[in-house]
């Protein structure tokens, strides 16, 4: 691993905490909670992680999340990820969680939220990792379901900085959630949304214009609309790009085909992120390493990407500066 990648202070802005569930922990939690897994070994799980598209990944990701049952499970999951952050010089992280994945199978919202936020607090105190929490609505479920989830989150607003939109993109445009996002913003939440991962540039426009998001998660299909690229550059709307994810989910055939460097060279506020590190082959530094090698990124590119991650974070200018200096 290049020493610059290792030592650069970085922020991560696109990580689904359920996507940091490593196969070893999946086994431990399954055993702890008396759940039978359809796999006999860690190697068998790893062998199953061959995806053709987003949906083929999501099917395994939602199945894996079933082993999470108790507040301690959510704590352990989050703590393991924060230890990775500390080891990789990730000074700040903005974590997504998918409450509907858990409340739909009968877990109380409170269990999920308490476990994650207790670990985040311990991470601040014991690991010096700064963090925020973002609630993502599952877009394959209804807007009414999302609205009910938002209402469940209101008592926890001091611990949740924003809301986002994830899960199956195609057929579920941002416009479906306009009223939910209007309400979320009125309640004081910041907003982000996955758009332009598999979906067309129109979904990115909808996220910007209808959901009024501060950042676009993925957004790599913006290149198909030059006016959109201009807009993203002019307004410096951050894109939280996830290179290993994009190749694993066949958004790009190989890492050498990835458009991250093109977008960076066009002056867009591109950031690097891991998305679901336990499923896609690496945490933040492994994503940096993969693009540095495949796209011949310079030290100046790497430094720019790290700087962008703090500029795009939901932090005051003073905190951005403090954390970026490390
Ligand atoms: N949930 C977890 N990872 C995701 C991704 N890459 N796209 C959409 N939803 C997700
Ligand atoms: Zn994602």
XYZ file of C-alpha atoms and ligand atoms in Angstrom:
337
model
C 0.000 0.000 0.000
C 1.371 3.427 -0.935
C 2.427 5.305 2.163
C 0.624 8.444 0.986
C -2.691 6.562 0.840
C -2.080 5.123 4.286
C -1.082 8.381 5.960
C -3.387 10.921 4.263
C -6.173 11.982 6.631
C -9.434 11.061 4.899
C -13.197 11.236 5.377
C -15.550 8.483 4.240
C -19.020 9.615 3.149
C -20.585 6.506 1.626
C -20.521 3.367 3.752
C -23.554 1.216 4.563
C -22.891 -0.147 8.035
C -24.729 -3.378 7.150
C -22.273 -3.685 4.243
C -19.346 -3.866 6.671
C -20.579 -7.226 8.010
C -17.569 -9.474 7.385
C -18.210 -13.208 6.792
C -16.450 -14.071 10.073
C -18.775 -11.787 12.028
C -21.781 -13.133 10.102
C -20.893 -16.588 11.426
C -20.262 -15.365 14.976
C -23.582 -13.515 15.137
C -25.501 -16.361 13.509
C -24.167 -18.698 16.177
C -24.811 -16.192 18.999
C -28.410 -15.718 17.851
C -29.196 -19.312 16.895
C -29.641 -18.540 13.195
C -28.807 -21.058 10.497
C -26.858 -19.684 7.541
C -27.081 -21.186 4.051
C -23.251 -21.399 4.049
C -20.950 -23.968 5.682
C -17.824 -21.801 5.870
C -16.359 -18.340 5.411
C -14.857 -19.548 2.133
C -18.324 -20.559 0.925
C -19.670 -17.089 1.728
C -16.806 -15.448 -0.105
C -17.357 -17.705 -3.107
C -21.011 -16.572 -3.216
C -19.978 -12.924 -3.568
C -20.002 -12.869 -7.362
C -22.483 -10.255 -8.534
C -23.956 -9.439 -11.937
C -25.669 -6.221 -10.951
C -26.947 -4.237 -7.976
C -29.968 -6.490 -7.334
C -27.916 -9.696 -7.198
C -25.801 -8.060 -4.475
C -28.782 -6.649 -2.563
C -30.372 -10.102 -2.324
C -27.338 -11.422 -0.391
C -26.852 -8.196 1.562
C -30.411 -8.239 2.959
C -30.112 -11.975 3.737
C -26.811 -11.410 5.574
C -28.281 -8.581 7.669
C -30.741 -11.037 9.275
C -28.027 -12.173 11.709
C -28.148 -8.715 13.335
C -30.601 -9.121 16.199
C -29.535 -7.254 19.338
C -28.223 -3.846 20.321
C -24.871 -5.547 21.042
C -24.788 -6.928 17.479
C -25.193 -3.436 16.001
C -22.579 -2.131 18.432
C -20.070 -4.844 17.487
C -20.664 -4.296 13.762
C -20.131 -0.547 14.024
C -17.158 -0.849 16.366
C -15.346 -3.212 13.990
C -15.797 -0.697 11.156
C -14.553 2.197 13.318
C -11.433 0.237 14.201
C -10.779 -0.079 10.464
C -11.193 3.689 10.151
C -8.634 4.287 12.873
C -6.189 1.859 11.214
C -6.625 3.531 7.789
C -6.341 7.188 8.912
C -10.041 7.818 8.268
C -10.608 10.768 10.603
C -14.313 11.246 9.895
C -17.045 8.976 8.613
C -20.707 9.490 7.676
C -22.389 6.131 8.077
C -25.596 4.989 6.369
C -27.975 2.614 8.075
C -31.103 0.963 6.644
C -33.635 0.771 9.516
C -36.363 -0.785 7.352
C -34.164 -3.861 6.776
C -34.485 -4.476 10.500
C -37.862 -3.024 11.513
C -39.553 -5.029 8.716
C -38.465 -8.224 10.509
C -39.698 -7.012 13.879
C -36.665 -5.354 15.466
C -37.424 -2.068 17.212
C -35.894 1.048 15.599
C -34.473 1.867 19.023
C -32.317 -1.304 19.204
C -30.720 -0.558 15.835
C -30.158 3.123 16.506
C -28.896 2.663 20.081
C -26.351 -0.009 19.136
C -24.906 1.997 16.262
C -24.814 5.335 18.066
C -23.253 3.881 21.243
C -20.391 2.555 19.109
C -20.065 5.901 17.298
C -19.737 7.645 20.668
C -17.100 5.136 21.801
C -15.299 5.683 18.491
C -15.114 9.426 19.137
C -13.811 8.915 22.672
C -11.499 5.934 22.274
C -10.394 6.007 18.617
C -10.593 9.717 17.838
C -12.830 8.963 14.826
C -15.402 11.693 14.189
C -18.746 10.537 12.768
C -22.288 11.286 11.671
C -25.191 8.948 11.036
C -27.472 9.071 7.959
C -30.745 7.125 7.733
C -31.396 5.620 4.295
C -34.877 4.809 3.021
C -35.195 1.628 0.967
C -36.467 2.842 -2.397
C -37.971 -0.537 -3.392
C -40.489 -0.036 -0.558
C -43.323 2.497 -0.674
C -43.133 6.223 0.005
C -45.651 5.695 2.836
C -43.291 3.195 4.441
C -40.447 5.719 4.141
C -42.616 8.429 5.727
C -43.469 6.134 8.653
C -39.725 5.415 9.078
C -38.975 9.137 9.095
C -41.557 9.582 11.849
C -39.917 6.797 13.874
C -36.602 8.640 13.561
C -37.846 12.002 14.849
C -37.167 11.237 18.545
C -33.571 10.343 17.586
C -32.900 13.452 15.544
C -30.049 14.593 17.757
C -28.155 11.458 16.622
C -29.112 11.403 12.902
C -27.800 14.235 10.730
C -29.533 13.379 7.488
C -31.538 11.034 5.325
C -30.623 9.222 2.114
C -32.092 6.860 -0.456
C -30.677 3.444 -1.346
C -31.535 -0.082 -2.568
C -32.808 -1.044 -6.059
C -32.446 2.071 -8.195
C -34.016 1.101 -11.518
C -37.775 1.670 -11.515
C -37.648 3.654 -8.260
C -36.827 7.250 -9.232
C -36.147 9.926 -6.621
C -39.475 11.608 -7.524
C -41.262 8.749 -5.708
C -39.888 10.166 -2.426
C -40.369 13.904 -2.970
C -42.916 14.342 -0.150
C -40.774 12.321 2.286
C -37.712 14.433 1.542
C -39.761 17.673 1.776
C -40.815 16.597 5.255
C -37.280 15.491 6.220
C -35.832 18.868 5.228
C -38.640 20.692 7.055
C -37.726 18.683 10.171
C -34.093 19.797 9.813
C -32.438 16.743 8.235
C -29.796 17.157 5.536
C -30.395 15.044 2.416
C -28.395 12.828 0.079
C -29.484 10.140 -2.411
C -28.048 7.286 -4.429
C -28.528 8.242 -8.076
C -26.791 7.424 -11.337
C -25.285 4.155 -10.064
C -27.408 1.991 -12.380
C -30.071 4.605 -13.029
C -29.978 7.241 -15.796
C -28.823 10.885 -15.514
C -32.497 11.935 -15.133
C -32.464 10.336 -11.676
C -29.508 12.553 -10.704
C -31.424 15.635 -11.908
C -34.450 14.518 -9.870
C -32.332 14.005 -6.744
C -30.920 17.520 -7.164
C -34.067 19.379 -8.168
C -36.835 17.469 -6.330
C -35.053 16.039 -3.269
C -32.654 19.022 -3.050
C -29.778 16.805 -1.969
C -26.402 18.138 -0.811
C -24.484 15.217 -2.353
C -25.069 12.489 -4.921
C -24.112 8.948 -3.921
C -22.338 7.288 -6.883
C -23.495 9.589 -9.719
C -21.068 8.031 -12.205
C -23.672 7.911 -14.996
C -23.661 11.739 -15.029
C -21.147 11.552 -17.906
C -23.991 10.629 -20.253
C -25.387 14.181 -19.919
C -22.832 16.975 -20.539
C -25.211 19.620 -19.138
C -25.408 17.634 -15.907
C -21.608 17.369 -15.681
C -21.426 21.152 -16.134
C -24.029 21.671 -13.410
C -22.254 19.349 -10.946
C -18.976 21.163 -11.586
C -20.413 24.661 -11.410
C -22.260 23.984 -8.141
C -19.507 21.714 -6.785
C -22.070 19.050 -5.849
C -20.014 16.220 -4.332
C -20.182 12.720 -5.821
C -19.477 9.896 -3.364
C -17.915 7.446 -5.803
C -17.257 3.807 -4.798
C -14.733 2.243 -7.199
C -14.552 -1.375 -5.957
C -18.354 -1.466 -5.673
C -18.776 -0.213 -9.238
C -16.559 -2.944 -10.656
C -18.022 -5.714 -8.451
C -21.553 -4.706 -9.541
C -20.513 -4.459 -13.205
C -21.201 -0.724 -13.551
C -17.722 -0.732 -15.177
C -16.140 -3.852 -16.700
C -12.717 -3.240 -15.154
C -11.160 -0.629 -12.867
C -9.225 0.725 -15.858
C -12.623 1.636 -17.393
C -13.726 3.642 -14.334
C -14.497 7.311 -15.023
C -13.339 8.688 -11.649
C -10.174 10.305 -13.045
C -12.121 11.828 -15.954
C -14.624 13.373 -13.529
C -11.829 14.631 -11.274
C -10.009 16.189 -14.234
C -13.262 17.926 -15.237
C -13.209 19.698 -11.862
C -16.020 17.796 -10.153
C -15.937 17.348 -6.374
C -15.271 13.600 -6.523
C -14.732 11.583 -3.340
C -13.652 7.945 -2.847
C -15.654 5.571 -0.635
C -16.101 1.875 0.124
C -19.935 1.441 -0.048
C -20.122 -2.155 1.315
C -16.524 -3.066 2.140
C -17.194 -6.614 3.391
C -18.847 -7.502 0.069
C -16.703 -5.629 -2.439
C -13.153 -6.505 -1.427
C -11.903 -3.614 0.618
C -12.200 -0.615 2.892
C -11.338 2.955 2.009
C -7.592 2.554 1.488
C -8.085 -0.507 -0.725
C -10.394 1.623 -2.896
C -7.734 4.336 -3.138
C -5.107 1.709 -3.961
C -7.249 0.149 -6.702
C -7.853 3.430 -8.522
C -4.315 4.671 -8.068
C -3.012 1.567 -9.808
C -5.643 1.273 -12.543
C -6.007 4.978 -13.377
C -2.414 6.113 -12.736
C -3.459 8.701 -10.186
C -0.766 11.151 -9.136
C 0.004 12.181 -5.571
C -1.744 15.473 -6.381
C -4.885 13.529 -7.428
C -4.852 11.521 -4.190
C -4.419 14.664 -2.112
C -7.251 16.363 -4.018
C -9.558 13.382 -3.405
C -8.791 13.421 0.317
C -9.346 17.196 0.481
C -12.645 16.796 -1.381
C -13.811 14.256 1.199
C -13.572 16.855 3.970
C -15.056 19.656 1.832
C -18.034 17.399 1.076
C -18.537 16.293 4.693
C -21.333 17.613 6.896
C -18.834 19.472 9.080
C -18.186 23.117 9.869
C -15.308 24.725 7.964
C -13.290 24.725 11.192
C -13.844 20.990 11.766
C -13.056 20.220 8.110
C -9.696 21.969 8.493
C -8.899 20.436 11.864
C -9.662 16.877 10.762
C -7.999 17.199 7.355
C -4.748 18.236 8.966
C -5.007 15.287 11.335
N -27.356 -0.566 -0.341
C -26.138 -0.994 0.009
N -25.270 -0.753 -0.981
C -25.954 -0.163 -1.977
C -25.623 0.329 -3.259
N -24.380 0.255 -3.755
N -26.602 0.857 -4.016
C -27.840 0.913 -3.552
N -28.208 0.475 -2.358
C -27.278 -0.059 -1.574
Zn -24.278 2.796 -1.444
